[in-house]
PDB file of C-alpha atoms in Angstrom:
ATOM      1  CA  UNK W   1       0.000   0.000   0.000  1.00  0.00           C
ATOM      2  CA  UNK W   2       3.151   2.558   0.977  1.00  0.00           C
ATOM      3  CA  UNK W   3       4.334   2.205  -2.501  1.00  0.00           C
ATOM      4  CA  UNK W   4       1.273   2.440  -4.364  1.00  0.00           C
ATOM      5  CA  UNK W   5       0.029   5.634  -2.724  1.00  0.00           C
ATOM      6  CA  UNK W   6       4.038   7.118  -3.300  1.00  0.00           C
ATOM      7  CA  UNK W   7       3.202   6.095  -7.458  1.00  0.00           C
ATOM      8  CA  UNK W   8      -0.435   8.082  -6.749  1.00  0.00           C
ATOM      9  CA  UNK W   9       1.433  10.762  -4.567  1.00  0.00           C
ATOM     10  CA  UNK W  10       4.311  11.684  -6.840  1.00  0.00           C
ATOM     11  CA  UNK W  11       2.516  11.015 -10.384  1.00  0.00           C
ATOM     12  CA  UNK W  12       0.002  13.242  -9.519  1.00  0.00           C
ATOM     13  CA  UNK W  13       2.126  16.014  -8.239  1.00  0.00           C
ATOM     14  CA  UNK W  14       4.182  15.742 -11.659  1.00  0.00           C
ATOM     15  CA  UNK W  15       1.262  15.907 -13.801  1.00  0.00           C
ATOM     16  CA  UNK W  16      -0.909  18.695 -11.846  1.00  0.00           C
ATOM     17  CA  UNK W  17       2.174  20.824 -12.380  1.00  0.00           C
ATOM     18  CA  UNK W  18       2.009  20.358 -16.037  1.00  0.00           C
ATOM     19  CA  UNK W  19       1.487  23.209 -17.924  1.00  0.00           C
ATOM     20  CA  UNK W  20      -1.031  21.488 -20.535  1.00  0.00           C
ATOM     21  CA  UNK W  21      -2.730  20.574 -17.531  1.00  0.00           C
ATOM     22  CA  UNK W  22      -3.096  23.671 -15.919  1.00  0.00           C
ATOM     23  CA  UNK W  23      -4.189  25.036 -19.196  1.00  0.00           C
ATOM     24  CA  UNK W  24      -6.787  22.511 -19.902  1.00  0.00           C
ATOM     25  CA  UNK W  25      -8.063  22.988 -16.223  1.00  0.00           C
ATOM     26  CA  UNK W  26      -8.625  26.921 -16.907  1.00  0.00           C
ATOM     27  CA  UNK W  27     -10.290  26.870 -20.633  1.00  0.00           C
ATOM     28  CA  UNK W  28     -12.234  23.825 -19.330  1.00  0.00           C
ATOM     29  CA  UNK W  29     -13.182  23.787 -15.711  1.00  0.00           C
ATOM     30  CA  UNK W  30     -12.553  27.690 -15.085  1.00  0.00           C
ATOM     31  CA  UNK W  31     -10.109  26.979 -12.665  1.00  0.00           C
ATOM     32  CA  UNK W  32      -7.448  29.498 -13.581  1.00  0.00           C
ATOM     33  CA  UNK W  33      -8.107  31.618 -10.202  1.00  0.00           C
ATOM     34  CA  UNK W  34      -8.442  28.387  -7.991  1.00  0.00           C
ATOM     35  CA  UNK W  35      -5.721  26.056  -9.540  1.00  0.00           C
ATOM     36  CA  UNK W  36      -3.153  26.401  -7.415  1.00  0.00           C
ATOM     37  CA  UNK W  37      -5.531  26.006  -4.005  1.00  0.00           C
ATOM     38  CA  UNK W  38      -7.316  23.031  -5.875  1.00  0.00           C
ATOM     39  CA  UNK W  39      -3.580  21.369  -6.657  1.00  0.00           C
ATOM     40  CA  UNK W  40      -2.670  22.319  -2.963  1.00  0.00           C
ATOM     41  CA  UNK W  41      -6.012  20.163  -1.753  1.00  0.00           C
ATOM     42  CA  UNK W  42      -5.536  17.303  -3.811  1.00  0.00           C
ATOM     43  CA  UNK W  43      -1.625  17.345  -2.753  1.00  0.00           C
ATOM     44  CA  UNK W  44      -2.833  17.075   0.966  1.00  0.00           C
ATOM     45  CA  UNK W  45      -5.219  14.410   0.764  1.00  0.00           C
ATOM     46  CA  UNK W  46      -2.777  12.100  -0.924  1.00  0.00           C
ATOM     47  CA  UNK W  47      -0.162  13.044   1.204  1.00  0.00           C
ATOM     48  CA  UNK W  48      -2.744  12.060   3.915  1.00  0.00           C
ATOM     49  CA  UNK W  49      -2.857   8.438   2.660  1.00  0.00           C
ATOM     50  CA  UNK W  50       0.993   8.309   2.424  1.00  0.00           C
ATOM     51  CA  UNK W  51       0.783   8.673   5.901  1.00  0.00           C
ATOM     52  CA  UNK W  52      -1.466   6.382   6.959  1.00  0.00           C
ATOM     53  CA  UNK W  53       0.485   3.761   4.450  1.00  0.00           C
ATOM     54  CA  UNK W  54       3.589   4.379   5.962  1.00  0.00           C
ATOM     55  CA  UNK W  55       2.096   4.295   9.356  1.00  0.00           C
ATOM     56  CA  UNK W  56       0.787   0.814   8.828  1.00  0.00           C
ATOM     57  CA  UNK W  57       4.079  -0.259   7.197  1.00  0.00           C
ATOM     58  CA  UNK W  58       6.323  -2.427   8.866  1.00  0.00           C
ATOM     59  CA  UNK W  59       8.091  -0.559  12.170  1.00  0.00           C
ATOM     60  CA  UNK W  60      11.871  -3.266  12.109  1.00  0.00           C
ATOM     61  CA  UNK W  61      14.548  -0.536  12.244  1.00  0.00           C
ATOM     62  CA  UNK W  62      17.746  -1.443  10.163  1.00  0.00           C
ATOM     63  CA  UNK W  63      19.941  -0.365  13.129  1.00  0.00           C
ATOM     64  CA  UNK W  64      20.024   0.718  16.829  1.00  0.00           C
ATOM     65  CA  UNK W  65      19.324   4.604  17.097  1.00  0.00           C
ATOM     66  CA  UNK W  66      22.610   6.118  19.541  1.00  0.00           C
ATOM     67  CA  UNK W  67      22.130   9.382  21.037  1.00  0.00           C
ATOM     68  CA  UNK W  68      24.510  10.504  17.907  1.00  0.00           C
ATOM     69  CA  UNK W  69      21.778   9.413  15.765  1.00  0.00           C
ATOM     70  CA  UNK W  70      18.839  11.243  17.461  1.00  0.00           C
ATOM     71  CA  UNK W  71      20.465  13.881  17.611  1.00  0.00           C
ATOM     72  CA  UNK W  72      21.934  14.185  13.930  1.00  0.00           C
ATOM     73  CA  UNK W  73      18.862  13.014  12.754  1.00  0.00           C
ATOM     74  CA  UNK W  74      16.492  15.694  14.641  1.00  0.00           C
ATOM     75  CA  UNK W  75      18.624  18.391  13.027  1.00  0.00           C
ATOM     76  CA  UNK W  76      18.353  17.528  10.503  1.00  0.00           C
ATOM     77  CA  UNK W  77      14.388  17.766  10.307  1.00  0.00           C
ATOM     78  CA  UNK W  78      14.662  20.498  11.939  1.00  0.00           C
ATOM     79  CA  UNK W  79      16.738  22.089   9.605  1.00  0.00           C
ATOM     80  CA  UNK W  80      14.960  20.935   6.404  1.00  0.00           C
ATOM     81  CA  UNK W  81      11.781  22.111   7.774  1.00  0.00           C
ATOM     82  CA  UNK W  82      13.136  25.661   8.262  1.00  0.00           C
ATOM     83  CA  UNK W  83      14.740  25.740   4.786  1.00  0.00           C
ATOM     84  CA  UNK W  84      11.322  24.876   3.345  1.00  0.00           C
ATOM     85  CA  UNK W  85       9.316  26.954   5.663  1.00  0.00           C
ATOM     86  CA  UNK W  86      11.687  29.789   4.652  1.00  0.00           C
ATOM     87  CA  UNK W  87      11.514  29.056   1.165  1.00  0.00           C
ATOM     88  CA  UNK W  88       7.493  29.164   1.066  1.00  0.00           C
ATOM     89  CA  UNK W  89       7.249  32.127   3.125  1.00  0.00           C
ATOM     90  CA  UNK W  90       9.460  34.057   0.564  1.00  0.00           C
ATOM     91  CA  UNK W  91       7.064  33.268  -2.398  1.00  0.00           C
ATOM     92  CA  UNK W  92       4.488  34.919   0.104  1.00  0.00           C
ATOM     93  CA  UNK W  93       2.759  31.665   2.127  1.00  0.00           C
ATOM     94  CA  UNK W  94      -1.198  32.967   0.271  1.00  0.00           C
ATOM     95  CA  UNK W  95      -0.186  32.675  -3.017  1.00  0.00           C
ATOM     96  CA  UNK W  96       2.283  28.849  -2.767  1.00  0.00           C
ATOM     97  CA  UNK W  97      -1.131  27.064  -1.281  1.00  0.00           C
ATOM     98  CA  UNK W  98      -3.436  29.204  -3.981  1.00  0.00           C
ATOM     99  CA  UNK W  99      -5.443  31.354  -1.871  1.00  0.00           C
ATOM    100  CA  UNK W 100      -3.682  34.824  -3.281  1.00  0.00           C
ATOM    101  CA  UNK W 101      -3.238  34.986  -7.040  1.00  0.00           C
ATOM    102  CA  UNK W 102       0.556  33.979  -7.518  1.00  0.00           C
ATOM    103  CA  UNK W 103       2.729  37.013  -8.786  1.00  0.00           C
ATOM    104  CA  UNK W 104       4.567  36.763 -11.963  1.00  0.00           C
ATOM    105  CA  UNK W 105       8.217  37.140 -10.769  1.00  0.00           C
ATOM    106  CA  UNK W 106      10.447  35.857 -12.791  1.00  0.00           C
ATOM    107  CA  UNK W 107      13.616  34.304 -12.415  1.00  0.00           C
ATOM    108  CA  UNK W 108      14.488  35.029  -8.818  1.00  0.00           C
ATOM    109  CA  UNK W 109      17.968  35.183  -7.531  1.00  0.00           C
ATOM    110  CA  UNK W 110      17.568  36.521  -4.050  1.00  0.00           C
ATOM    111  CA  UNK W 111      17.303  34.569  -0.966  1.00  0.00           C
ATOM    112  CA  UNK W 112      16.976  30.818  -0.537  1.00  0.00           C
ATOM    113  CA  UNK W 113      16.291  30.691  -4.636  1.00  0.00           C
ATOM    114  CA  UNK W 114      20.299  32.642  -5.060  1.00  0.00           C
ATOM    115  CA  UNK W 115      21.811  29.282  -2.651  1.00  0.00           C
ATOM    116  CA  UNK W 116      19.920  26.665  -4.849  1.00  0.00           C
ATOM    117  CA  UNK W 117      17.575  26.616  -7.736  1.00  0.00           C
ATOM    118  CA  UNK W 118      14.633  24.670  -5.494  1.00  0.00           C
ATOM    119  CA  UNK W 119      14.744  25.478  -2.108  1.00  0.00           C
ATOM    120  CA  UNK W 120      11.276  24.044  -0.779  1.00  0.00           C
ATOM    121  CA  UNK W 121      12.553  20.382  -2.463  1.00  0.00           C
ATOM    122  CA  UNK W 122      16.272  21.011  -0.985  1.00  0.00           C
ATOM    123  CA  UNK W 123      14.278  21.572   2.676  1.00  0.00           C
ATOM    124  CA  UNK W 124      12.275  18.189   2.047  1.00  0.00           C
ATOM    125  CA  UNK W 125      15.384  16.237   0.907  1.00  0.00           C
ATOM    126  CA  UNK W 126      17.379  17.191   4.174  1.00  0.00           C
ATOM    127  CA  UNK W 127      14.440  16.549   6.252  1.00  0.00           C
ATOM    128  CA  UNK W 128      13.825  13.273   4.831  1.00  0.00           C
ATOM    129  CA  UNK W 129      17.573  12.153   5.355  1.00  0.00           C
ATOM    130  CA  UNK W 130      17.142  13.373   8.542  1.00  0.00           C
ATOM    131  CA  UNK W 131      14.344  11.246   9.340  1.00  0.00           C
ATOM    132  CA  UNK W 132      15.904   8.137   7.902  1.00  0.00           C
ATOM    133  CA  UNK W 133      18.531   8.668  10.287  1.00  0.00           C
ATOM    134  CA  UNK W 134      16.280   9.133  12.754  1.00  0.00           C
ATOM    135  CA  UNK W 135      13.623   6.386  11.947  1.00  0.00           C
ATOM    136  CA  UNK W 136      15.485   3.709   9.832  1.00  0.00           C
ATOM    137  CA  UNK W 137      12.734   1.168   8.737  1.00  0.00           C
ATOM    138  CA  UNK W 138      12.355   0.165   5.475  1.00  0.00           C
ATOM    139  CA  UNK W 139       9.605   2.060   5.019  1.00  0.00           C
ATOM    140  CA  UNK W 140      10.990   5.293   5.770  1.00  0.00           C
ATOM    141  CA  UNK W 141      13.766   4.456   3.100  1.00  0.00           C
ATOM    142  CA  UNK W 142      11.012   3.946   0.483  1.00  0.00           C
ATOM    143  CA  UNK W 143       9.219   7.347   1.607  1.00  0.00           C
TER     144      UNK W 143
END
């Protein structure tokens, strides 16, 4: 079930961000004002069941957790959350979940975006190390 809602999870967040997509979804379903909130909804939910999948995954750690571990590991998180949090709150935190019509920026250089080209991605990639350090089941490796 973990990896089947990850196929749902991911597949769907690569298509919705297709431009033909969001396209099609104004000229048809009028959702040119709403996309971005709808996307944001749909994201949620399915995150939702990635959860619950990887919470009824199998719990056998790969190795004993030290102190070394815990603590590497929760910085980590803790980190990756704040470079994503950081990252969201510079696009302006409205208009990333789609309730504020997203300004037309550009390429932006300043900030999080002039270290690396995705921050919000580069947050959840540390994070999720971090919580395979933290947590390392199989199923947090396949998250």
């Amino acid at each position: 079930m973990l990896v089947l809602s990850l196929v749902v999870f991911y597949t769907s967040h690569s298509l919705l961000a297709l431009s033909t997509v969001k396209e099609w979804a104004a000229r048809r379903l009028a959702l040119d004002r709403w996309y971005r909130l709808g996307y944001s909804l749909v994201s949620t939910a399915l995150l939702a069941w990635v959860v619950i999948a990887y919470m009824q995954a199998s719990t056998h750690a790969c190795w004993s957790g030290t102190r070394v571990t815990v603590v590497a590991g929760t910085a980590l998180i803790l980190f990756g959350v704040a470079v994503s949090a950081i990252a969201v709150l510079r696009f302006g935190g409205g208009s990333f979940l789609g309730f504020t019509p997203e300004e037309q920026t550009g390429l932006v250089r300043s900030g999080p975006h002039g270290k690396v080209r995705h921050p919000i991605y580069s947050g959840i990639i540390i994070a999720a190390i971090g919580w395979s350090v933290l947590s390392p089941t199989v199923a947090t490796f396949i998250v």
